[in-house]
């Protein structure tokens, strides 16, 4: 319903369509009926006590809160597909670069040292890339979160789990792309079991780094402070 800059006419047309659609909906007729008669206003439009509200202070169950936070967070991820594409492209380019530098290593003394170096780059790349990817997640949304928390809309744990799980697919895709490119280029030990073992370790490192990024993001009051930390 917001009117975006430089798109005033388009936005107003959209708002008019929404209002017109609502005007002919069953809910609008019900609202008008209650408003005209003045009966049962409290029953229809005042928040009624719900079972458990006095004990927990929340008006919905844990699962309901989790579902809607997850749904909202997932929409946020989907709204910016270019960011996902750029991250995957960036990962592919860095993986190709590392694979080119350490291409086709043999198991001699120099090869072992080079493979050791390439594995170090596996870890550092997955660590820093994922820390900086999430460093602003909670810092940027802190005012909104605090307002919604004070309004008793949802718990802290449902918010945190919803936000993190919505981004899990990306944090699985990035290590997969990285490992799938570099592993055969460097000439690491062949075989599906060995590849999957390496992939699992890289995925775990990436997600531990992501958790560390979340920790810094939660503990920082602003994005600039989070970046400094």
JSON list of C-alpha atoms in Angstrom, two decimals, residues 17-228:
[
{"chain": "A", "resi": 17, "resn": "UNK", "atom": "CA", "xyz": [-7.58, -1.93, -7.26]},
{"chain": "A", "resi": 18, "resn": "UNK", "atom": "CA", "xyz": [-6.99, -3.30, -3.74]},
{"chain": "A", "resi": 19, "resn": "UNK", "atom": "CA", "xyz": [-9.61, -0.97, -2.25]},
{"chain": "A", "resi": 20, "resn": "UNK", "atom": "CA", "xyz": [-12.13, -1.80, -5.00]},
{"chain": "A", "resi": 21, "resn": "UNK", "atom": "CA", "xyz": [-11.55, -5.54, -4.50]},
{"chain": "A", "resi": 22, "resn": "UNK", "atom": "CA", "xyz": [-12.09, -5.18, -0.76]},
{"chain": "A", "resi": 23, "resn": "UNK", "atom": "CA", "xyz": [-15.23, -3.08, -1.24]},
{"chain": "A", "resi": 24, "resn": "UNK", "atom": "CA", "xyz": [-17.04, -5.97, -2.95]},
{"chain": "A", "resi": 25, "resn": "UNK", "atom": "CA", "xyz": [-15.72, -8.68, -0.64]},
{"chain": "A", "resi": 26, "resn": "UNK", "atom": "CA", "xyz": [-17.86, -10.54, 1.96]},
{"chain": "A", "resi": 27, "resn": "UNK", "atom": "CA", "xyz": [-15.72, -9.09, 4.79]},
{"chain": "A", "resi": 28, "resn": "UNK", "atom": "CA", "xyz": [-16.47, -5.53, 3.67]},
{"chain": "A", "resi": 29, "resn": "UNK", "atom": "CA", "xyz": [-20.22, -6.26, 3.62]},
{"chain": "A", "resi": 30, "resn": "UNK", "atom": "CA", "xyz": [-19.98, -7.72, 7.12]},
{"chain": "A", "resi": 31, "resn": "UNK", "atom": "CA", "xyz": [-18.06, -4.65, 8.37]},
{"chain": "A", "resi": 32, "resn": "UNK", "atom": "CA", "xyz": [-20.65, -2.29, 6.87]},
{"chain": "A", "resi": 33, "resn": "UNK", "atom": "CA", "xyz": [-23.48, -4.30, 8.35]},
{"chain": "A", "resi": 34, "resn": "UNK", "atom": "CA", "xyz": [-22.00, -4.17, 11.87]},
{"chain": "A", "resi": 35, "resn": "UNK", "atom": "CA", "xyz": [-21.11, -0.47, 11.46]},
{"chain": "A", "resi": 36, "resn": "UNK", "atom": "CA", "xyz": [-24.64, 0.45, 10.31]},
{"chain": "A", "resi": 37, "resn": "UNK", "atom": "CA", "xyz": [-26.49, -1.54, 12.97]},
{"chain": "A", "resi": 38, "resn": "UNK", "atom": "CA", "xyz": [-24.06, -0.89, 15.78]},
{"chain": "A", "resi": 39, "resn": "UNK", "atom": "CA", "xyz": [-24.67, -4.35, 17.20]},
{"chain": "A", "resi": 40, "resn": "UNK", "atom": "CA", "xyz": [-22.05, -6.88, 18.28]},
{"chain": "A", "resi": 41, "resn": "UNK", "atom": "CA", "xyz": [-19.19, -4.46, 17.69]},
{"chain": "A", "resi": 42, "resn": "UNK", "atom": "CA", "xyz": [-17.21, -5.84, 20.62]},
{"chain": "A", "resi": 43, "resn": "UNK", "atom": "CA", "xyz": [-17.77, -9.40, 19.52]},
{"chain": "A", "resi": 44, "resn": "UNK", "atom": "CA", "xyz": [-16.56, -8.70, 15.97]},
{"chain": "A", "resi": 45, "resn": "UNK", "atom": "CA", "xyz": [-13.79, -6.16, 16.27]},
{"chain": "A", "resi": 46, "resn": "UNK", "atom": "CA", "xyz": [-12.40, -6.08, 19.80]},
{"chain": "A", "resi": 47, "resn": "UNK", "atom": "CA", "xyz": [-9.59, -8.48, 20.64]},
{"chain": "A", "resi": 48, "resn": "UNK", "atom": "CA", "xyz": [-11.09, -11.23, 22.71]},
{"chain": "A", "resi": 49, "resn": "UNK", "atom": "CA", "xyz": [-9.24, -13.16, 25.43]},
{"chain": "A", "resi": 50, "resn": "UNK", "atom": "CA", "xyz": [-7.84, -16.47, 24.25]},
{"chain": "A", "resi": 51, "resn": "UNK", "atom": "CA", "xyz": [-6.94, -19.55, 26.17]},
{"chain": "A", "resi": 52, "resn": "UNK", "atom": "CA", "xyz": [-3.39, -19.33, 27.50]},
{"chain": "A", "resi": 53, "resn": "UNK", "atom": "CA", "xyz": [-2.99, -15.62, 26.85]},
{"chain": "A", "resi": 54, "resn": "UNK", "atom": "CA", "xyz": [-2.73, -14.82, 30.56]},
{"chain": "A", "resi": 55, "resn": "UNK", "atom": "CA", "xyz": [-0.04, -17.47, 31.04]},
{"chain": "A", "resi": 56, "resn": "UNK", "atom": "CA", "xyz": [2.24, -16.77, 28.06]},
{"chain": "A", "resi": 57, "resn": "UNK", "atom": "CA", "xyz": [1.17, -13.29, 27.00]},
{"chain": "A", "resi": 58, "resn": "UNK", "atom": "CA", "xyz": [0.99, -14.32, 23.33]},
{"chain": "A", "resi": 59, "resn": "UNK", "atom": "CA", "xyz": [-2.16, -14.59, 21.26]},
{"chain": "A", "resi": 60, "resn": "UNK", "atom": "CA", "xyz": [-1.03, -17.47, 19.07]},
{"chain": "A", "resi": 61, "resn": "UNK", "atom": "CA", "xyz": [0.71, -20.79, 19.52]},
{"chain": "A", "resi": 62, "resn": "UNK", "atom": "CA", "xyz": [4.45, -21.37, 19.10]},
{"chain": "A", "resi": 63, "resn": "UNK", "atom": "CA", "xyz": [3.90, -23.17, 15.77]},
{"chain": "A", "resi": 64, "resn": "UNK", "atom": "CA", "xyz": [1.68, -20.39, 14.40]},
{"chain": "A", "resi": 65, "resn": "UNK", "atom": "CA", "xyz": [4.29, -17.77, 15.25]},
{"chain": "A", "resi": 66, "resn": "UNK", "atom": "CA", "xyz": [7.08, -19.88, 13.75]},
{"chain": "A", "resi": 67, "resn": "UNK", "atom": "CA", "xyz": [5.10, -20.55, 10.55]},
{"chain": "A", "resi": 68, "resn": "UNK", "atom": "CA", "xyz": [4.37, -16.90, 9.85]},
{"chain": "A", "resi": 69, "resn": "UNK", "atom": "CA", "xyz": [7.88, -15.65, 10.68]},
{"chain": "A", "resi": 70, "resn": "UNK", "atom": "CA", "xyz": [9.30, -18.38, 8.42]},
{"chain": "A", "resi": 71, "resn": "UNK", "atom": "CA", "xyz": [6.85, -17.47, 5.65]},
{"chain": "A", "resi": 72, "resn": "UNK", "atom": "CA", "xyz": [7.68, -13.76, 5.91]},
{"chain": "A", "resi": 73, "resn": "UNK", "atom": "CA", "xyz": [11.44, -14.45, 5.98]},
{"chain": "A", "resi": 74, "resn": "UNK", "atom": "CA", "xyz": [11.15, -16.76, 2.96]},
{"chain": "A", "resi": 75, "resn": "UNK", "atom": "CA", "xyz": [9.30, -14.02, 1.04]},
{"chain": "A", "resi": 76, "resn": "UNK", "atom": "CA", "xyz": [12.13, -11.63, 1.91]},
{"chain": "A", "resi": 77, "resn": "UNK", "atom": "CA", "xyz": [14.64, -14.07, 0.40]},
{"chain": "A", "resi": 78, "resn": "UNK", "atom": "CA", "xyz": [12.52, -14.56, -2.74]},
{"chain": "A", "resi": 79, "resn": "UNK", "atom": "CA", "xyz": [12.02, -10.80, -3.21]},
{"chain": "A", "resi": 80, "resn": "UNK", "atom": "CA", "xyz": [15.71, -10.35, -4.03]},
{"chain": "A", "resi": 81, "resn": "UNK", "atom": "CA", "xyz": [16.61, -13.13, -6.50]},
{"chain": "A", "resi": 82, "resn": "UNK", "atom": "CA", "xyz": [19.48, -11.06, -7.91]},
{"chain": "A", "resi": 83, "resn": "UNK", "atom": "CA", "xyz": [21.27, -11.23, -4.56]},
{"chain": "A", "resi": 84, "resn": "UNK", "atom": "CA", "xyz": [21.05, -15.04, -4.62]},
{"chain": "A", "resi": 85, "resn": "UNK", "atom": "CA", "xyz": [22.34, -15.15, -8.21]},
{"chain": "A", "resi": 86, "resn": "UNK", "atom": "CA", "xyz": [25.23, -12.79, -7.40]},
{"chain": "A", "resi": 87, "resn": "UNK", "atom": "CA", "xyz": [26.27, -14.88, -4.36]},
{"chain": "A", "resi": 88, "resn": "UNK", "atom": "CA", "xyz": [26.21, -18.11, -6.38]},
{"chain": "A", "resi": 89, "resn": "UNK", "atom": "CA", "xyz": [28.10, -16.45, -9.26]},
{"chain": "A", "resi": 90, "resn": "UNK", "atom": "CA", "xyz": [30.65, -14.99, -6.83]},
{"chain": "A", "resi": 91, "resn": "UNK", "atom": "CA", "xyz": [31.14, -18.43, -5.25]},
{"chain": "A", "resi": 92, "resn": "UNK", "atom": "CA", "xyz": [31.58, -20.07, -8.67]},
{"chain": "A", "resi": 93, "resn": "UNK", "atom": "CA", "xyz": [34.15, -17.46, -9.73]},
{"chain": "A", "resi": 94, "resn": "UNK", "atom": "CA", "xyz": [36.20, -17.76, -6.51]},
{"chain": "A", "resi": 95, "resn": "UNK", "atom": "CA", "xyz": [36.02, -21.57, -6.73]},
{"chain": "A", "resi": 96, "resn": "UNK", "atom": "CA", "xyz": [37.22, -21.49, -10.35]},
{"chain": "A", "resi": 97, "resn": "UNK", "atom": "CA", "xyz": [40.07, -19.15, -9.38]},
{"chain": "A", "resi": 98, "resn": "UNK", "atom": "CA", "xyz": [41.23, -21.40, -6.52]},
{"chain": "A", "resi": 99, "resn": "UNK", "atom": "CA", "xyz": [40.81, -24.48, -8.73]},
{"chain": "A", "resi": 100, "resn": "UNK", "atom": "CA", "xyz": [42.92, -22.83, -11.46]},
{"chain": "A", "resi": 101, "resn": "UNK", "atom": "CA", "xyz": [45.72, -21.92, -9.03]},
{"chain": "A", "resi": 102, "resn": "UNK", "atom": "CA", "xyz": [45.91, -25.43, -7.55]},
{"chain": "A", "resi": 103, "resn": "UNK", "atom": "CA", "xyz": [44.89, -27.30, -10.71]},
{"chain": "A", "resi": 104, "resn": "UNK", "atom": "CA", "xyz": [45.79, -31.01, -11.03]},
{"chain": "A", "resi": 105, "resn": "UNK", "atom": "CA", "xyz": [47.89, -31.64, -7.93]},
{"chain": "A", "resi": 106, "resn": "UNK", "atom": "CA", "xyz": [49.88, -34.88, -7.67]},
{"chain": "A", "resi": 107, "resn": "UNK", "atom": "CA", "xyz": [50.58, -36.78, -4.45]},
{"chain": "A", "resi": 108, "resn": "UNK", "atom": "CA", "xyz": [54.26, -35.87, -4.10]},
{"chain": "A", "resi": 109, "resn": "UNK", "atom": "CA", "xyz": [55.90, -33.59, -1.53]},
{"chain": "A", "resi": 110, "resn": "UNK", "atom": "CA", "xyz": [54.99, -30.35, -3.33]},
{"chain": "A", "resi": 111, "resn": "UNK", "atom": "CA", "xyz": [51.51, -31.63, -4.14]},
{"chain": "A", "resi": 112, "resn": "UNK", "atom": "CA", "xyz": [50.75, -32.43, -0.50]},
{"chain": "A", "resi": 113, "resn": "UNK", "atom": "CA", "xyz": [51.84, -28.93, 0.58]},
{"chain": "A", "resi": 114, "resn": "UNK", "atom": "CA", "xyz": [49.73, -27.36, -2.18]},
{"chain": "A", "resi": 115, "resn": "UNK", "atom": "CA", "xyz": [46.68, -29.46, -1.26]},
{"chain": "A", "resi": 116, "resn": "UNK", "atom": "CA", "xyz": [47.17, -28.36, 2.36]},
{"chain": "A", "resi": 117, "resn": "UNK", "atom": "CA", "xyz": [47.11, -24.75, 1.17]},
{"chain": "A", "resi": 118, "resn": "UNK", "atom": "CA", "xyz": [44.01, -25.31, -0.95]},
{"chain": "A", "resi": 119, "resn": "UNK", "atom": "CA", "xyz": [42.16, -26.85, 2.01]},
{"chain": "A", "resi": 120, "resn": "UNK", "atom": "CA", "xyz": [43.09, -23.81, 4.09]},
{"chain": "A", "resi": 121, "resn": "UNK", "atom": "CA", "xyz": [41.51, -21.62, 1.39]},
{"chain": "A", "resi": 122, "resn": "UNK", "atom": "CA", "xyz": [38.41, -23.86, 1.45]},
{"chain": "A", "resi": 123, "resn": "UNK", "atom": "CA", "xyz": [37.95, -22.99, 5.12]},
{"chain": "A", "resi": 124, "resn": "UNK", "atom": "CA", "xyz": [38.83, -19.28, 5.01]},
{"chain": "A", "resi": 125, "resn": "UNK", "atom": "CA", "xyz": [36.62, -18.65, 1.97]},
{"chain": "A", "resi": 126, "resn": "UNK", "atom": "CA", "xyz": [33.62, -20.44, 3.50]},
{"chain": "A", "resi": 127, "resn": "UNK", "atom": "CA", "xyz": [34.17, -18.68, 6.82]},
{"chain": "A", "resi": 128, "resn": "UNK", "atom": "CA", "xyz": [34.52, -15.04, 5.77]},
{"chain": "A", "resi": 129, "resn": "UNK", "atom": "CA", "xyz": [32.05, -15.24, 2.91]},
{"chain": "A", "resi": 130, "resn": "UNK", "atom": "CA", "xyz": [29.29, -16.55, 5.19]},
{"chain": "A", "resi": 131, "resn": "UNK", "atom": "CA", "xyz": [30.08, -14.31, 8.16]},
{"chain": "A", "resi": 132, "resn": "UNK", "atom": "CA", "xyz": [29.81, -11.17, 6.03]},
{"chain": "A", "resi": 133, "resn": "UNK", "atom": "CA", "xyz": [26.70, -12.48, 4.25]},
{"chain": "A", "resi": 134, "resn": "UNK", "atom": "CA", "xyz": [24.64, -12.40, 7.47]},
{"chain": "A", "resi": 135, "resn": "UNK", "atom": "CA", "xyz": [26.39, -9.70, 9.50]},
{"chain": "A", "resi": 136, "resn": "UNK", "atom": "CA", "xyz": [23.60, -7.20, 8.81]},
{"chain": "A", "resi": 137, "resn": "UNK", "atom": "CA", "xyz": [20.56, -9.52, 9.08]},
{"chain": "A", "resi": 138, "resn": "UNK", "atom": "CA", "xyz": [19.53, -8.78, 12.66]},
{"chain": "A", "resi": 139, "resn": "UNK", "atom": "CA", "xyz": [21.17, -5.35, 12.99]},
{"chain": "A", "resi": 140, "resn": "UNK", "atom": "CA", "xyz": [19.06, -4.02, 10.11]},
{"chain": "A", "resi": 141, "resn": "UNK", "atom": "CA", "xyz": [15.79, -5.43, 11.47]},
{"chain": "A", "resi": 142, "resn": "UNK", "atom": "CA", "xyz": [16.40, -4.69, 15.16]},
{"chain": "A", "resi": 143, "resn": "UNK", "atom": "CA", "xyz": [13.92, -1.73, 15.47]},
{"chain": "A", "resi": 144, "resn": "UNK", "atom": "CA", "xyz": [11.14, -3.73, 13.76]},
{"chain": "A", "resi": 145, "resn": "UNK", "atom": "CA", "xyz": [11.90, -6.80, 15.87]},
{"chain": "A", "resi": 146, "resn": "UNK", "atom": "CA", "xyz": [11.85, -4.84, 19.14]},
{"chain": "A", "resi": 147, "resn": "UNK", "atom": "CA", "xyz": [8.52, -3.23, 18.25]},
{"chain": "A", "resi": 148, "resn": "UNK", "atom": "CA", "xyz": [6.93, -6.56, 17.33]},
{"chain": "A", "resi": 149, "resn": "UNK", "atom": "CA", "xyz": [8.40, -8.22, 20.44]},
{"chain": "A", "resi": 150, "resn": "UNK", "atom": "CA", "xyz": [6.95, -5.51, 22.69]},
{"chain": "A", "resi": 151, "resn": "UNK", "atom": "CA", "xyz": [3.60, -6.01, 20.95]},
{"chain": "A", "resi": 152, "resn": "UNK", "atom": "CA", "xyz": [3.79, -9.70, 21.96]},
{"chain": "A", "resi": 153, "resn": "UNK", "atom": "CA", "xyz": [3.45, -10.83, 18.35]},
{"chain": "A", "resi": 154, "resn": "UNK", "atom": "CA", "xyz": [6.05, -13.57, 18.62]},
{"chain": "A", "resi": 155, "resn": "UNK", "atom": "CA", "xyz": [8.79, -15.03, 20.79]},
{"chain": "A", "resi": 156, "resn": "UNK", "atom": "CA", "xyz": [12.50, -14.53, 20.29]},
{"chain": "A", "resi": 157, "resn": "UNK", "atom": "CA", "xyz": [13.10, -18.21, 19.48]},
{"chain": "A", "resi": 158, "resn": "UNK", "atom": "CA", "xyz": [10.41, -18.37, 16.76]},
{"chain": "A", "resi": 159, "resn": "UNK", "atom": "CA", "xyz": [11.80, -15.20, 15.16]},
{"chain": "A", "resi": 160, "resn": "UNK", "atom": "CA", "xyz": [15.39, -16.47, 15.22]},
{"chain": "A", "resi": 161, "resn": "UNK", "atom": "CA", "xyz": [14.52, -19.95, 13.91]},
{"chain": "A", "resi": 162, "resn": "UNK", "atom": "CA", "xyz": [12.26, -18.56, 11.20]},
{"chain": "A", "resi": 163, "resn": "UNK", "atom": "CA", "xyz": [14.91, -16.13, 9.97]},
{"chain": "A", "resi": 164, "resn": "UNK", "atom": "CA", "xyz": [17.72, -18.70, 9.97]},
{"chain": "A", "resi": 165, "resn": "UNK", "atom": "CA", "xyz": [15.80, -21.62, 8.45]},
{"chain": "A", "resi": 166, "resn": "UNK", "atom": "CA", "xyz": [14.55, -19.42, 5.59]},
{"chain": "A", "resi": 167, "resn": "UNK", "atom": "CA", "xyz": [18.18, -18.89, 4.54]},
{"chain": "A", "resi": 168, "resn": "UNK", "atom": "CA", "xyz": [19.32, -22.50, 4.99]},
{"chain": "A", "resi": 169, "resn": "UNK", "atom": "CA", "xyz": [18.83, -23.45, 1.28]},
{"chain": "A", "resi": 170, "resn": "UNK", "atom": "CA", "xyz": [21.28, -20.73, 0.23]},
{"chain": "A", "resi": 171, "resn": "UNK", "atom": "CA", "xyz": [23.80, -21.77, 2.89]},
{"chain": "A", "resi": 172, "resn": "UNK", "atom": "CA", "xyz": [23.64, -25.31, 1.55]},
{"chain": "A", "resi": 173, "resn": "UNK", "atom": "CA", "xyz": [23.84, -24.26, -2.12]},
{"chain": "A", "resi": 174, "resn": "UNK", "atom": "CA", "xyz": [26.95, -22.07, -1.70]},
{"chain": "A", "resi": 175, "resn": "UNK", "atom": "CA", "xyz": [29.21, -24.83, -0.20]},
{"chain": "A", "resi": 176, "resn": "UNK", "atom": "CA", "xyz": [27.84, -27.30, -2.77]},
{"chain": "A", "resi": 177, "resn": "UNK", "atom": "CA", "xyz": [28.76, -25.04, -5.71]},
{"chain": "A", "resi": 178, "resn": "UNK", "atom": "CA", "xyz": [32.16, -24.23, -4.23]},
{"chain": "A", "resi": 179, "resn": "UNK", "atom": "CA", "xyz": [33.14, -27.83, -3.45]},
{"chain": "A", "resi": 180, "resn": "UNK", "atom": "CA", "xyz": [31.75, -29.25, -6.71]},
{"chain": "A", "resi": 181, "resn": "UNK", "atom": "CA", "xyz": [34.00, -26.92, -8.74]},
{"chain": "A", "resi": 182, "resn": "UNK", "atom": "CA", "xyz": [37.23, -26.95, -6.73]},
{"chain": "A", "resi": 183, "resn": "UNK", "atom": "CA", "xyz": [37.30, -30.63, -5.68]},
{"chain": "A", "resi": 184, "resn": "UNK", "atom": "CA", "xyz": [37.81, -32.14, -9.16]},
{"chain": "A", "resi": 185, "resn": "UNK", "atom": "CA", "xyz": [39.93, -29.22, -10.44]},
{"chain": "A", "resi": 186, "resn": "UNK", "atom": "CA", "xyz": [42.49, -29.58, -7.64]},
{"chain": "A", "resi": 187, "resn": "UNK", "atom": "CA", "xyz": [42.48, -33.35, -8.08]},
{"chain": "A", "resi": 188, "resn": "UNK", "atom": "CA", "xyz": [41.51, -34.29, -4.53]},
{"chain": "A", "resi": 189, "resn": "UNK", "atom": "CA", "xyz": [40.87, -37.94, -3.69]},
{"chain": "A", "resi": 190, "resn": "UNK", "atom": "CA", "xyz": [38.40, -39.41, -6.19]},
{"chain": "A", "resi": 191, "resn": "UNK", "atom": "CA", "xyz": [35.29, -41.32, -5.19]},
{"chain": "A", "resi": 192, "resn": "UNK", "atom": "CA", "xyz": [31.77, -40.34, -4.17]},
{"chain": "A", "resi": 193, "resn": "UNK", "atom": "CA", "xyz": [32.32, -41.10, -0.47]},
{"chain": "A", "resi": 194, "resn": "UNK", "atom": "CA", "xyz": [35.39, -38.87, -0.27]},
{"chain": "A", "resi": 195, "resn": "UNK", "atom": "CA", "xyz": [33.66, -36.04, -2.17]},
{"chain": "A", "resi": 196, "resn": "UNK", "atom": "CA", "xyz": [30.55, -36.25, 0.05]},
{"chain": "A", "resi": 197, "resn": "UNK", "atom": "CA", "xyz": [32.71, -36.27, 3.19]},
{"chain": "A", "resi": 198, "resn": "UNK", "atom": "CA", "xyz": [34.51, -33.12, 2.04]},
{"chain": "A", "resi": 199, "resn": "UNK", "atom": "CA", "xyz": [31.18, -31.53, 1.07]},
{"chain": "A", "resi": 200, "resn": "UNK", "atom": "CA", "xyz": [29.67, -32.30, 4.49]},
{"chain": "A", "resi": 201, "resn": "UNK", "atom": "CA", "xyz": [32.64, -30.74, 6.30]},
{"chain": "A", "resi": 202, "resn": "UNK", "atom": "CA", "xyz": [32.53, -27.61, 4.11]},
{"chain": "A", "resi": 203, "resn": "UNK", "atom": "CA", "xyz": [28.75, -27.30, 4.70]},
{"chain": "A", "resi": 204, "resn": "UNK", "atom": "CA", "xyz": [29.30, -27.59, 8.47]},
{"chain": "A", "resi": 205, "resn": "UNK", "atom": "CA", "xyz": [32.08, -24.97, 8.39]},
{"chain": "A", "resi": 206, "resn": "UNK", "atom": "CA", "xyz": [29.85, -22.63, 6.34]},
{"chain": "A", "resi": 207, "resn": "UNK", "atom": "CA", "xyz": [26.95, -22.98, 8.76]},
{"chain": "A", "resi": 208, "resn": "UNK", "atom": "CA", "xyz": [29.14, -22.56, 11.86]},
{"chain": "A", "resi": 209, "resn": "UNK", "atom": "CA", "xyz": [30.50, -19.37, 10.26]},
{"chain": "A", "resi": 210, "resn": "UNK", "atom": "CA", "xyz": [26.92, -18.27, 9.55]},
{"chain": "A", "resi": 211, "resn": "UNK", "atom": "CA", "xyz": [26.01, -18.84, 13.21]},
{"chain": "A", "resi": 212, "resn": "UNK", "atom": "CA", "xyz": [29.03, -16.78, 14.27]},
{"chain": "A", "resi": 213, "resn": "UNK", "atom": "CA", "xyz": [27.85, -14.01, 11.91]},
{"chain": "A", "resi": 214, "resn": "UNK", "atom": "CA", "xyz": [24.39, -14.18, 13.50]},
{"chain": "A", "resi": 215, "resn": "UNK", "atom": "CA", "xyz": [25.99, -13.92, 16.96]},
{"chain": "A", "resi": 216, "resn": "UNK", "atom": "CA", "xyz": [27.84, -10.74, 15.98]},
{"chain": "A", "resi": 217, "resn": "UNK", "atom": "CA", "xyz": [24.73, -9.35, 14.27]},
{"chain": "A", "resi": 218, "resn": "UNK", "atom": "CA", "xyz": [22.54, -9.97, 17.35]},
{"chain": "A", "resi": 219, "resn": "UNK", "atom": "CA", "xyz": [25.10, -8.50, 19.74]},
{"chain": "A", "resi": 220, "resn": "UNK", "atom": "CA", "xyz": [25.65, -5.32, 17.69]},
{"chain": "A", "resi": 221, "resn": "UNK", "atom": "CA", "xyz": [23.38, -2.29, 17.83]},
{"chain": "A", "resi": 222, "resn": "UNK", "atom": "CA", "xyz": [24.12, -1.20, 14.25]},
{"chain": "A", "resi": 223, "resn": "UNK", "atom": "CA", "xyz": [25.50, -2.55, 10.98]},
{"chain": "A", "resi": 224, "resn": "UNK", "atom": "CA", "xyz": [28.66, -0.40, 11.23]},
{"chain": "A", "resi": 225, "resn": "UNK", "atom": "CA", "xyz": [29.39, -1.79, 14.70]},
{"chain": "A", "resi": 226, "resn": "UNK", "atom": "CA", "xyz": [28.80, -5.36, 13.48]},
{"chain": "A", "resi": 227, "resn": "UNK", "atom": "CA", "xyz": [31.24, -4.82, 10.60]},
{"chain": "A", "resi": 228, "resn": "UNK", "atom": "CA", "xyz": [33.83, -3.38, 12.98]}
]
